[in-house]
């Protein structure tokens, strides 16, 4: 393949995998500005946090789907399994659009989440198929940069849809349009899994693959680190609208703050994609975790010293710094976790996704249910969970660096 053509193909591949990740972000964040309309539509109290369950259900669905899409993708290839997942994605979006009550909406969001597990798992596996080491971390970071266009645009688009269309249902219908775009684009993408590396989809083969993944302390160690470092972030996603509107009494700040924060995150991700080549994924990821730990305890001290209602500007700065640290950790530590899993990329990606999403949703829900009139529960959650992430790195990862092929 000639160089210009190869570069063009690589760029399209990166753009496609970025869209797979962005579709998940849009599925999650598009509904956030519609919470008020959703409360009104289903007769909830103005301060009800039940709309946050629409976020939790996406994560629950993704956790359910993760264990299946990885082994299937290792057996049948990335693209066919991706299309099957996108079909579920589309059905979930359609069901959410037509939901007559909260129960059916949440059930449809779970189905939507199961469909989201396919692009989440397979995008990572496809990147692992084509890249390795710090090069893989660079591509992961680039994909992350584009991914954050989703959260930047989602609240703006969601708010626009609600204001012009007058209903939260349009934010769900948008998901169906995304699914159609991915389905059509997938026919331009070449299968990334070499046929020689396909595995039999048998119980013994799947069991052996899972045993290899779960037995690698580096892979599981970084998966647990991602779980704890991102645990409180799930709560932030679900409760951000409530915190800004009810705790800080700044309802009009929500969309601008969310968009600015995600813009900062995109800039950090782009910078990270360049820095990782110079200093390595391991050093960059561990430095970001140390930074996150420091910010977490600053947030805790601020919350405790202000009875849980700190100055809104200072809190938002710390919250943005907190999330920016996670932006650096996600691609670097995912790379470090996948690096030893060359022929089991799909199974490993699904395992990592299951750990971070299934248990992450639980960790986030524990914190989220405590948030009513102060930010203290969120600050406590960040301090506790980030401390656990550091413990995992010190006890599971650092002592087993020899298992990792390219620590950086």
CSV table of C-alpha atoms in Angstrom, one decimal:
chain,number,residue,atom,x,y,z
A,1,UNK,CA,0.0,0.0,0.0
A,2,UNK,CA,1.4,3.4,-1.0
A,3,UNK,CA,2.2,5.8,1.8
A,4,UNK,CA,-0.5,8.4,1.1
A,5,UNK,CA,-3.2,5.7,0.8
A,6,UNK,CA,-2.0,4.0,4.0
A,7,UNK,CA,-2.1,7.3,5.9
A,8,UNK,CA,-5.6,8.0,4.5
A,9,UNK,CA,-6.8,4.5,5.6
A,10,UNK,CA,-5.2,5.0,9.0
A,11,UNK,CA,-6.9,8.3,9.5
A,12,UNK,CA,-10.3,6.9,8.5
A,13,UNK,CA,-9.7,4.0,10.9
A,14,UNK,CA,-9.0,6.4,13.7
A,15,UNK,CA,-12.0,8.5,12.9
A,16,UNK,CA,-14.2,5.4,12.8
A,17,UNK,CA,-13.0,4.1,16.1
A,18,UNK,CA,-13.4,7.6,17.6
A,19,UNK,CA,-17.0,7.7,16.4
A,20,UNK,CA,-17.6,4.3,18.1
A,21,UNK,CA,-16.5,5.9,21.4
A,22,UNK,CA,-18.2,9.2,20.8
A,23,UNK,CA,-21.5,7.4,20.2
A,24,UNK,CA,-21.4,6.1,23.7
A,25,UNK,CA,-20.7,9.6,25.1
A,26,UNK,CA,-23.6,11.0,23.1
A,27,UNK,CA,-25.8,8.2,24.4
A,28,UNK,CA,-25.0,9.1,27.9
A,29,UNK,CA,-24.8,12.9,27.9
A,30,UNK,CA,-27.4,13.9,25.4
A,31,UNK,CA,-30.2,13.4,27.9
A,32,UNK,CA,-28.6,15.5,30.7
A,33,UNK,CA,-30.2,18.9,29.7
A,34,UNK,CA,-33.5,17.1,29.3
A,35,UNK,CA,-33.8,15.9,32.9
A,36,UNK,CA,-36.2,18.8,33.8
A,37,UNK,CA,-38.5,18.0,30.9
A,38,UNK,CA,-38.3,14.3,31.8
A,39,UNK,CA,-39.3,15.0,35.4
A,40,UNK,CA,-42.2,17.0,34.2
A,41,UNK,CA,-43.2,14.3,31.6
A,42,UNK,CA,-43.4,11.5,34.2
A,43,UNK,CA,-44.7,13.6,37.1
A,44,UNK,CA,-41.6,13.6,39.3
A,45,UNK,CA,-40.6,16.2,41.9
A,46,UNK,CA,-38.5,19.0,40.6
A,47,UNK,CA,-35.5,17.9,42.7
A,48,UNK,CA,-35.9,14.2,42.0
A,49,UNK,CA,-32.7,12.3,41.1
A,50,UNK,CA,-34.6,9.5,39.4
A,51,UNK,CA,-33.7,10.8,35.9
A,52,UNK,CA,-30.1,10.0,36.8
A,53,UNK,CA,-31.1,6.3,36.5
A,54,UNK,CA,-31.2,6.8,32.7
A,55,UNK,CA,-27.4,7.2,33.0
A,56,UNK,CA,-26.9,4.3,35.4
A,57,UNK,CA,-29.0,2.0,33.1
A,58,UNK,CA,-26.7,2.7,30.2
A,59,UNK,CA,-23.7,1.6,32.3
A,60,UNK,CA,-25.6,-1.5,33.6
A,61,UNK,CA,-26.4,-2.5,30.1
A,62,UNK,CA,-22.8,-2.1,29.0
A,63,UNK,CA,-21.7,-4.2,31.9
A,64,UNK,CA,-24.1,-6.9,30.8
A,65,UNK,CA,-22.9,-6.9,27.2
A,66,UNK,CA,-19.2,-6.7,27.9
A,67,UNK,CA,-18.5,-10.3,28.7
A,68,UNK,CA,-20.2,-11.5,25.5
A,69,UNK,CA,-19.0,-9.1,22.8
A,70,UNK,CA,-15.3,-9.7,23.5
A,71,UNK,CA,-15.2,-13.4,23.0
A,72,UNK,CA,-17.6,-13.1,20.0
A,73,UNK,CA,-15.3,-10.6,18.4
A,74,UNK,CA,-12.3,-12.8,18.9
A,75,UNK,CA,-14.1,-15.7,17.3
A,76,UNK,CA,-16.1,-14.1,14.4
A,77,UNK,CA,-14.1,-10.9,13.8
A,78,UNK,CA,-14.6,-7.3,14.8
A,79,UNK,CA,-16.9,-5.9,12.1
A,80,UNK,CA,-19.7,-8.6,12.1
A,81,UNK,CA,-20.0,-8.5,15.9
A,82,UNK,CA,-20.0,-4.7,15.9
A,83,UNK,CA,-22.9,-4.6,13.5
A,84,UNK,CA,-24.9,-7.0,15.7
A,85,UNK,CA,-24.2,-4.7,18.7
A,86,UNK,CA,-25.2,-1.6,16.7
A,87,UNK,CA,-28.5,-3.3,15.9
A,88,UNK,CA,-29.2,-3.6,19.7
A,89,UNK,CA,-28.0,0.0,20.1
A,90,UNK,CA,-30.6,1.1,17.6
A,91,UNK,CA,-33.4,-0.9,19.1
A,92,UNK,CA,-32.6,0.6,22.5
A,93,UNK,CA,-32.7,4.1,21.2
A,94,UNK,CA,-36.0,3.5,19.4
A,95,UNK,CA,-37.5,2.0,22.5
A,96,UNK,CA,-36.3,4.9,24.6
A,97,UNK,CA,-37.9,7.3,22.2
A,98,UNK,CA,-41.3,5.6,22.4
A,99,UNK,CA,-41.2,4.8,26.1
A,100,UNK,CA,-44.6,5.5,27.7
A,101,UNK,CA,-43.3,5.5,31.3
A,102,UNK,CA,-40.1,5.6,33.3
A,103,UNK,CA,-39.9,1.8,33.7
A,104,UNK,CA,-40.0,1.1,30.0
A,105,UNK,CA,-37.6,4.0,29.4
A,106,UNK,CA,-35.1,2.5,31.9
A,107,UNK,CA,-35.5,-1.0,30.3
A,108,UNK,CA,-34.8,0.4,26.9
A,109,UNK,CA,-31.8,2.3,28.2
A,110,UNK,CA,-30.4,-1.0,29.5
A,111,UNK,CA,-30.9,-2.6,26.0
A,112,UNK,CA,-29.2,0.5,24.6
A,113,UNK,CA,-26.3,0.0,27.0
A,114,UNK,CA,-26.0,-3.6,25.9
A,115,UNK,CA,-25.6,-2.4,22.4
A,116,UNK,CA,-23.1,0.3,23.5
A,117,UNK,CA,-20.9,-2.5,24.8
A,118,UNK,CA,-20.1,-3.5,21.3
A,119,UNK,CA,-18.5,-0.3,20.1
A,120,UNK,CA,-16.8,0.2,23.5
A,121,UNK,CA,-15.2,-3.3,23.4
A,122,UNK,CA,-14.5,-3.6,19.7
A,123,UNK,CA,-13.0,-0.1,19.2
A,124,UNK,CA,-10.3,-1.0,21.8
A,125,UNK,CA,-9.7,-4.4,20.3
A,126,UNK,CA,-9.4,-3.0,16.8
A,127,UNK,CA,-6.8,-0.5,18.0
A,128,UNK,CA,-4.9,-3.3,19.7
A,129,UNK,CA,-5.0,-5.3,16.5
A,130,UNK,CA,-3.2,-2.6,14.6
A,131,UNK,CA,-0.9,-0.9,17.1
A,132,UNK,CA,1.2,-1.8,20.2
A,133,UNK,CA,3.2,-0.1,22.9
A,134,UNK,CA,3.4,3.6,23.2
A,135,UNK,CA,2.1,3.9,19.6
A,136,UNK,CA,-1.1,2.3,20.7
A,137,UNK,CA,-1.2,4.7,23.6
A,138,UNK,CA,-0.8,7.6,21.1
A,139,UNK,CA,-3.7,6.3,19.0
A,140,UNK,CA,-5.8,5.7,22.1
A,141,UNK,CA,-5.2,9.3,23.1
A,142,UNK,CA,-6.1,10.7,19.7
A,143,UNK,CA,-9.3,8.7,19.8
A,144,UNK,CA,-10.0,10.0,23.3
A,145,UNK,CA,-9.5,13.6,21.9
A,146,UNK,CA,-12.2,13.1,19.3
A,147,UNK,CA,-14.3,11.2,21.8
A,148,UNK,CA,-14.5,14.3,24.0
A,149,UNK,CA,-16.2,16.1,21.2
A,150,UNK,CA,-19.2,14.0,22.2
A,151,UNK,CA,-19.6,15.3,25.7
A,152,UNK,CA,-18.8,18.8,24.5
A,153,UNK,CA,-21.6,18.7,21.9
A,154,UNK,CA,-24.1,16.4,23.6
A,155,UNK,CA,-25.4,18.9,26.2
A,156,UNK,CA,-25.6,21.6,23.6
A,157,UNK,CA,-27.4,19.4,21.1
A,158,UNK,CA,-29.6,18.0,23.8
A,159,UNK,CA,-30.5,21.4,25.0
A,160,UNK,CA,-31.2,22.6,21.5
A,161,UNK,CA,-33.4,19.6,20.7
A,162,UNK,CA,-35.4,20.1,23.9
A,163,UNK,CA,-35.8,23.8,23.4
A,164,UNK,CA,-36.8,23.6,19.7
A,165,UNK,CA,-38.6,20.2,19.7
A,166,UNK,CA,-40.1,20.6,23.2
A,167,UNK,CA,-39.4,17.0,24.3
A,168,UNK,CA,-36.7,14.9,25.8
A,169,UNK,CA,-37.7,12.1,23.3
A,170,UNK,CA,-35.7,13.9,20.6
A,171,UNK,CA,-32.5,13.3,22.5
A,172,UNK,CA,-33.2,9.6,22.4
A,173,UNK,CA,-34.1,9.7,18.7
A,174,UNK,CA,-30.8,11.2,17.9
A,175,UNK,CA,-29.2,8.0,19.1
A,176,UNK,CA,-31.0,6.0,16.4
A,177,UNK,CA,-29.5,8.4,13.8
A,178,UNK,CA,-26.0,7.7,15.2
A,179,UNK,CA,-26.5,3.9,15.0
A,180,UNK,CA,-27.5,4.2,11.3
A,181,UNK,CA,-24.3,6.3,10.5
A,182,UNK,CA,-22.1,3.7,12.2
A,183,UNK,CA,-23.8,0.8,10.5
A,184,UNK,CA,-23.3,2.3,7.0
A,185,UNK,CA,-19.7,3.4,7.7
A,186,UNK,CA,-18.7,0.0,8.9
A,187,UNK,CA,-18.9,-1.3,5.3
A,188,UNK,CA,-15.9,0.9,4.5
A,189,UNK,CA,-13.7,-0.5,7.3
A,190,UNK,CA,-11.4,-3.5,6.8
A,191,UNK,CA,-11.6,-6.3,9.3
A,192,UNK,CA,-8.6,-5.8,11.7
A,193,UNK,CA,-8.5,-9.3,13.2
A,194,UNK,CA,-6.2,-11.6,11.2
A,195,UNK,CA,-8.0,-14.9,10.4
A,196,UNK,CA,-5.1,-16.8,11.8
A,197,UNK,CA,-5.8,-15.2,15.2
A,198,UNK,CA,-9.5,-16.1,15.4
A,199,UNK,CA,-10.4,-18.3,18.3
A,200,UNK,CA,-12.9,-21.1,18.5
A,201,UNK,CA,-16.1,-20.0,20.3
A,202,UNK,CA,-16.2,-23.0,22.6
A,203,UNK,CA,-16.6,-23.2,26.3
A,204,UNK,CA,-13.1,-24.5,26.8
A,205,UNK,CA,-11.5,-21.9,24.6
A,206,UNK,CA,-13.5,-19.1,26.2
A,207,UNK,CA,-12.7,-20.3,29.7
A,208,UNK,CA,-9.0,-20.6,28.8
A,209,UNK,CA,-9.0,-17.1,27.4
A,210,UNK,CA,-10.7,-15.7,30.5
A,211,UNK,CA,-8.2,-17.5,32.7
A,212,UNK,CA,-5.3,-16.0,30.9
A,213,UNK,CA,-6.8,-12.5,31.2
A,214,UNK,CA,-7.9,-12.8,34.8
A,215,UNK,CA,-4.5,-14.4,35.7
A,216,UNK,CA,-2.4,-11.5,34.4
A,217,UNK,CA,-1.9,-9.1,37.4
A,218,UNK,CA,-0.9,-6.2,35.1
A,219,UNK,CA,-4.1,-6.4,33.0
A,220,UNK,CA,-6.4,-6.8,36.0
A,221,UNK,CA,-4.3,-4.4,38.1
A,222,UNK,CA,-4.8,-1.6,35.6
A,223,UNK,CA,-8.4,-2.5,35.1
A,224,UNK,CA,-9.0,-2.1,38.9
A,225,UNK,CA,-7.1,1.1,38.9
A,226,UNK,CA,-9.4,2.4,36.1
A,227,UNK,CA,-12.4,1.2,38.1
A,228,UNK,CA,-11.5,3.1,41.3
A,229,UNK,CA,-10.1,6.2,39.7
A,230,UNK,CA,-13.3,6.5,37.7
A,231,UNK,CA,-15.7,5.4,40.3
A,232,UNK,CA,-16.8,8.8,41.5
A,233,UNK,CA,-16.9,10.1,37.9
A,234,UNK,CA,-20.0,7.9,37.2
A,235,UNK,CA,-21.7,9.7,40.1
A,236,UNK,CA,-20.6,13.1,38.7
A,237,UNK,CA,-22.2,12.3,35.4
A,238,UNK,CA,-25.5,11.3,37.0
A,239,UNK,CA,-25.6,14.1,39.6
A,240,UNK,CA,-23.9,17.0,37.8
A,241,UNK,CA,-27.2,18.6,36.7
A,242,UNK,CA,-28.6,18.3,40.2
A,243,UNK,CA,-25.5,19.7,41.9
A,244,UNK,CA,-25.3,22.7,39.6
A,245,UNK,CA,-29.0,23.4,39.7
A,246,UNK,CA,-29.9,22.6,43.3
A,247,UNK,CA,-26.7,22.7,45.4
A,248,UNK,CA,-25.2,25.8,43.7
A,249,UNK,CA,-28.5,27.3,42.4
A,250,UNK,CA,-27.0,27.9,39.0
A,251,UNK,CA,-29.2,26.0,36.6
A,252,UNK,CA,-28.2,28.2,33.6
A,253,UNK,CA,-24.6,27.3,34.1
A,254,UNK,CA,-25.0,23.6,33.4
A,255,UNK,CA,-24.6,23.5,29.6
A,256,UNK,CA,-21.8,26.1,29.4
A,257,UNK,CA,-19.9,24.5,32.3
A,258,UNK,CA,-20.2,21.0,30.9
A,259,UNK,CA,-19.1,22.2,27.4
A,260,UNK,CA,-16.1,24.2,28.7
A,261,UNK,CA,-15.0,21.3,30.9
A,262,UNK,CA,-15.2,18.8,28.1
A,263,UNK,CA,-13.3,21.2,25.8
A,264,UNK,CA,-10.5,21.3,28.4
A,265,UNK,CA,-10.6,17.5,28.5
A,266,UNK,CA,-10.2,17.4,24.7
A,267,UNK,CA,-7.2,19.7,24.9
A,268,UNK,CA,-5.7,17.6,27.7
A,269,UNK,CA,-6.2,14.4,25.7
A,270,UNK,CA,-4.6,15.9,22.6
A,271,UNK,CA,-1.6,17.0,24.7
A,272,UNK,CA,-1.4,13.6,26.2
A,273,UNK,CA,-1.2,11.9,22.8
A,274,UNK,CA,2.0,13.8,22.2
A,275,UNK,CA,3.5,13.6,25.7
A,276,UNK,CA,3.0,9.8,25.9
A,277,UNK,CA,5.4,9.2,23.0
A,278,UNK,CA,8.1,11.1,24.9
A,279,UNK,CA,7.8,9.7,28.4
A,280,UNK,CA,5.9,6.5,27.9
A,281,UNK,CA,2.4,5.4,28.9
A,282,UNK,CA,3.3,4.0,32.3
A,283,UNK,CA,5.0,7.1,33.6
A,284,UNK,CA,2.3,9.4,32.2
A,285,UNK,CA,-0.5,7.3,33.6
A,286,UNK,CA,1.0,7.0,37.1
A,287,UNK,CA,1.7,10.7,37.2
A,288,UNK,CA,-1.9,11.5,36.4
A,289,UNK,CA,-3.1,9.2,39.1
A,290,UNK,CA,-0.9,11.0,41.7
A,291,UNK,CA,-2.2,14.3,40.5
A,292,UNK,CA,-5.8,13.0,40.8
A,293,UNK,CA,-5.1,11.9,44.4
A,294,UNK,CA,-3.9,15.3,45.3
A,295,UNK,CA,-6.9,17.1,43.8
A,296,UNK,CA,-9.3,14.6,45.5
A,297,UNK,CA,-8.1,15.5,48.9
A,298,UNK,CA,-8.2,19.2,48.1
A,299,UNK,CA,-11.8,18.8,47.1
A,300,UNK,CA,-12.5,16.9,50.3
A,301,UNK,CA,-10.9,19.6,52.4
A,302,UNK,CA,-12.8,22.3,50.6
A,303,UNK,CA,-16.1,20.5,51.0
A,304,UNK,CA,-15.6,19.9,54.7
A,305,UNK,CA,-14.6,23.4,55.4
A,306,UNK,CA,-17.6,25.0,53.7
A,307,UNK,CA,-20.4,22.6,55.0
A,308,UNK,CA,-20.6,21.0,51.6
A,309,UNK,CA,-21.4,24.1,49.6
A,310,UNK,CA,-18.0,25.6,48.5
A,311,UNK,CA,-17.6,28.6,46.2
A,312,UNK,CA,-19.0,27.4,42.9
A,313,UNK,CA,-16.1,28.7,40.7
A,314,UNK,CA,-13.4,27.1,42.8
A,315,UNK,CA,-15.3,23.8,43.0
A,316,UNK,CA,-15.7,23.8,39.2
A,317,UNK,CA,-12.0,24.4,38.7
A,318,UNK,CA,-11.1,21.5,40.9
A,319,UNK,CA,-13.7,19.3,39.3
A,320,UNK,CA,-12.3,20.1,35.9
A,321,UNK,CA,-8.8,19.2,37.0
A,322,UNK,CA,-10.1,16.0,38.5
A,323,UNK,CA,-11.7,14.9,35.3
A,324,UNK,CA,-8.7,16.0,33.2
A,325,UNK,CA,-6.5,13.7,35.2
A,326,UNK,CA,-8.8,10.8,34.4
A,327,UNK,CA,-8.6,11.8,30.7
A,328,UNK,CA,-4.9,11.1,30.8
A,329,UNK,CA,-5.3,7.9,32.7
A,330,UNK,CA,-8.0,6.3,30.6
A,331,UNK,CA,-6.0,5.8,27.3
A,332,UNK,CA,-2.6,5.2,29.0
A,333,UNK,CA,-3.8,2.6,31.5
A,334,UNK,CA,-6.1,0.9,29.0
A,335,UNK,CA,-3.1,0.6,26.8
A,336,UNK,CA,-1.0,-0.9,29.6
A,337,UNK,CA,-3.8,-3.3,30.5
A,338,UNK,CA,-4.2,-4.5,26.9
A,339,UNK,CA,-0.5,-4.7,26.0
A,340,UNK,CA,0.1,-8.3,27.2
A,341,UNK,CA,-3.1,-9.5,25.5
A,342,UNK,CA,-2.1,-9.6,21.8
A,343,UNK,CA,-4.3,-12.6,20.7
A,344,UNK,CA,-7.0,-12.0,23.3
A,345,UNK,CA,-7.6,-8.3,22.7
A,346,UNK,CA,-11.4,-8.7,22.4
A,347,UNK,CA,-11.7,-10.8,25.6
A,348,UNK,CA,-9.3,-8.5,27.5
A,349,UNK,CA,-11.2,-5.4,26.4
A,350,UNK,CA,-14.5,-6.9,27.4
A,351,UNK,CA,-13.1,-7.9,30.8
A,352,UNK,CA,-11.7,-4.5,31.4
A,353,UNK,CA,-14.9,-2.9,30.4
A,354,UNK,CA,-17.0,-5.3,32.6
A,355,UNK,CA,-14.8,-4.5,35.6
A,356,UNK,CA,-14.9,-0.7,35.1
A,357,UNK,CA,-18.5,-0.4,34.2
A,358,UNK,CA,-20.3,-3.0,36.2
A,359,UNK,CA,-18.6,-2.2,39.5
A,360,UNK,CA,-18.0,1.4,38.5
A,361,UNK,CA,-21.8,1.9,38.2
A,362,UNK,CA,-22.2,0.4,41.7
A,363,UNK,CA,-19.5,2.7,43.1
A,364,UNK,CA,-21.0,5.7,41.4
A,365,UNK,CA,-24.6,4.8,42.6
A,366,UNK,CA,-23.4,4.5,46.2
A,367,UNK,CA,-22.1,8.1,46.1
A,368,UNK,CA,-25.0,9.4,43.9
A,369,UNK,CA,-27.7,8.4,46.3
A,370,UNK,CA,-26.1,10.4,49.0
A,371,UNK,CA,-26.1,13.7,47.1
A,372,UNK,CA,-29.0,15.9,48.0
A,373,UNK,CA,-28.0,19.4,49.2
A,374,UNK,CA,-24.1,19.3,49.4
A,375,UNK,CA,-21.1,18.1,47.4
A,376,UNK,CA,-19.5,16.4,50.4
A,377,UNK,CA,-20.5,12.9,49.3
A,378,UNK,CA,-18.9,13.4,45.9
A,379,UNK,CA,-15.7,14.7,47.5
A,380,UNK,CA,-15.6,11.8,50.0
A,381,UNK,CA,-16.1,9.4,47.1
A,382,UNK,CA,-13.3,10.8,45.0
A,383,UNK,CA,-10.9,10.7,48.0
A,384,UNK,CA,-11.7,7.2,48.9
A,385,UNK,CA,-11.8,5.7,45.5
A,386,UNK,CA,-8.7,7.4,44.2
A,387,UNK,CA,-6.8,6.2,47.4
A,388,UNK,CA,-7.9,2.6,46.5
A,389,UNK,CA,-6.6,3.1,43.0
A,390,UNK,CA,-3.2,4.1,44.3
A,391,UNK,CA,-3.2,1.0,46.6
A,392,UNK,CA,-3.9,-1.2,43.6
A,393,UNK,CA,-1.0,0.3,41.6
A,394,UNK,CA,1.4,-0.1,44.5
A,395,UNK,CA,0.4,-3.7,45.3
A,396,UNK,CA,-0.5,-5.3,42.0
A,397,UNK,CA,1.2,-3.4,39.2
A,398,UNK,CA,4.5,-2.1,40.4
A,399,UNK,CA,5.5,-5.5,41.8
A,400,UNK,CA,4.7,-7.2,38.5
A,401,UNK,CA,6.3,-4.9,35.9
A,402,UNK,CA,8.0,-7.9,34.4
A,403,UNK,CA,4.7,-9.1,33.0
A,404,UNK,CA,4.3,-6.0,31.0
A,405,UNK,CA,5.8,-5.9,27.5
A,406,UNK,CA,6.4,-2.2,27.2
A,407,UNK,CA,6.0,-0.3,30.4
A,408,UNK,CA,7.3,3.0,28.9
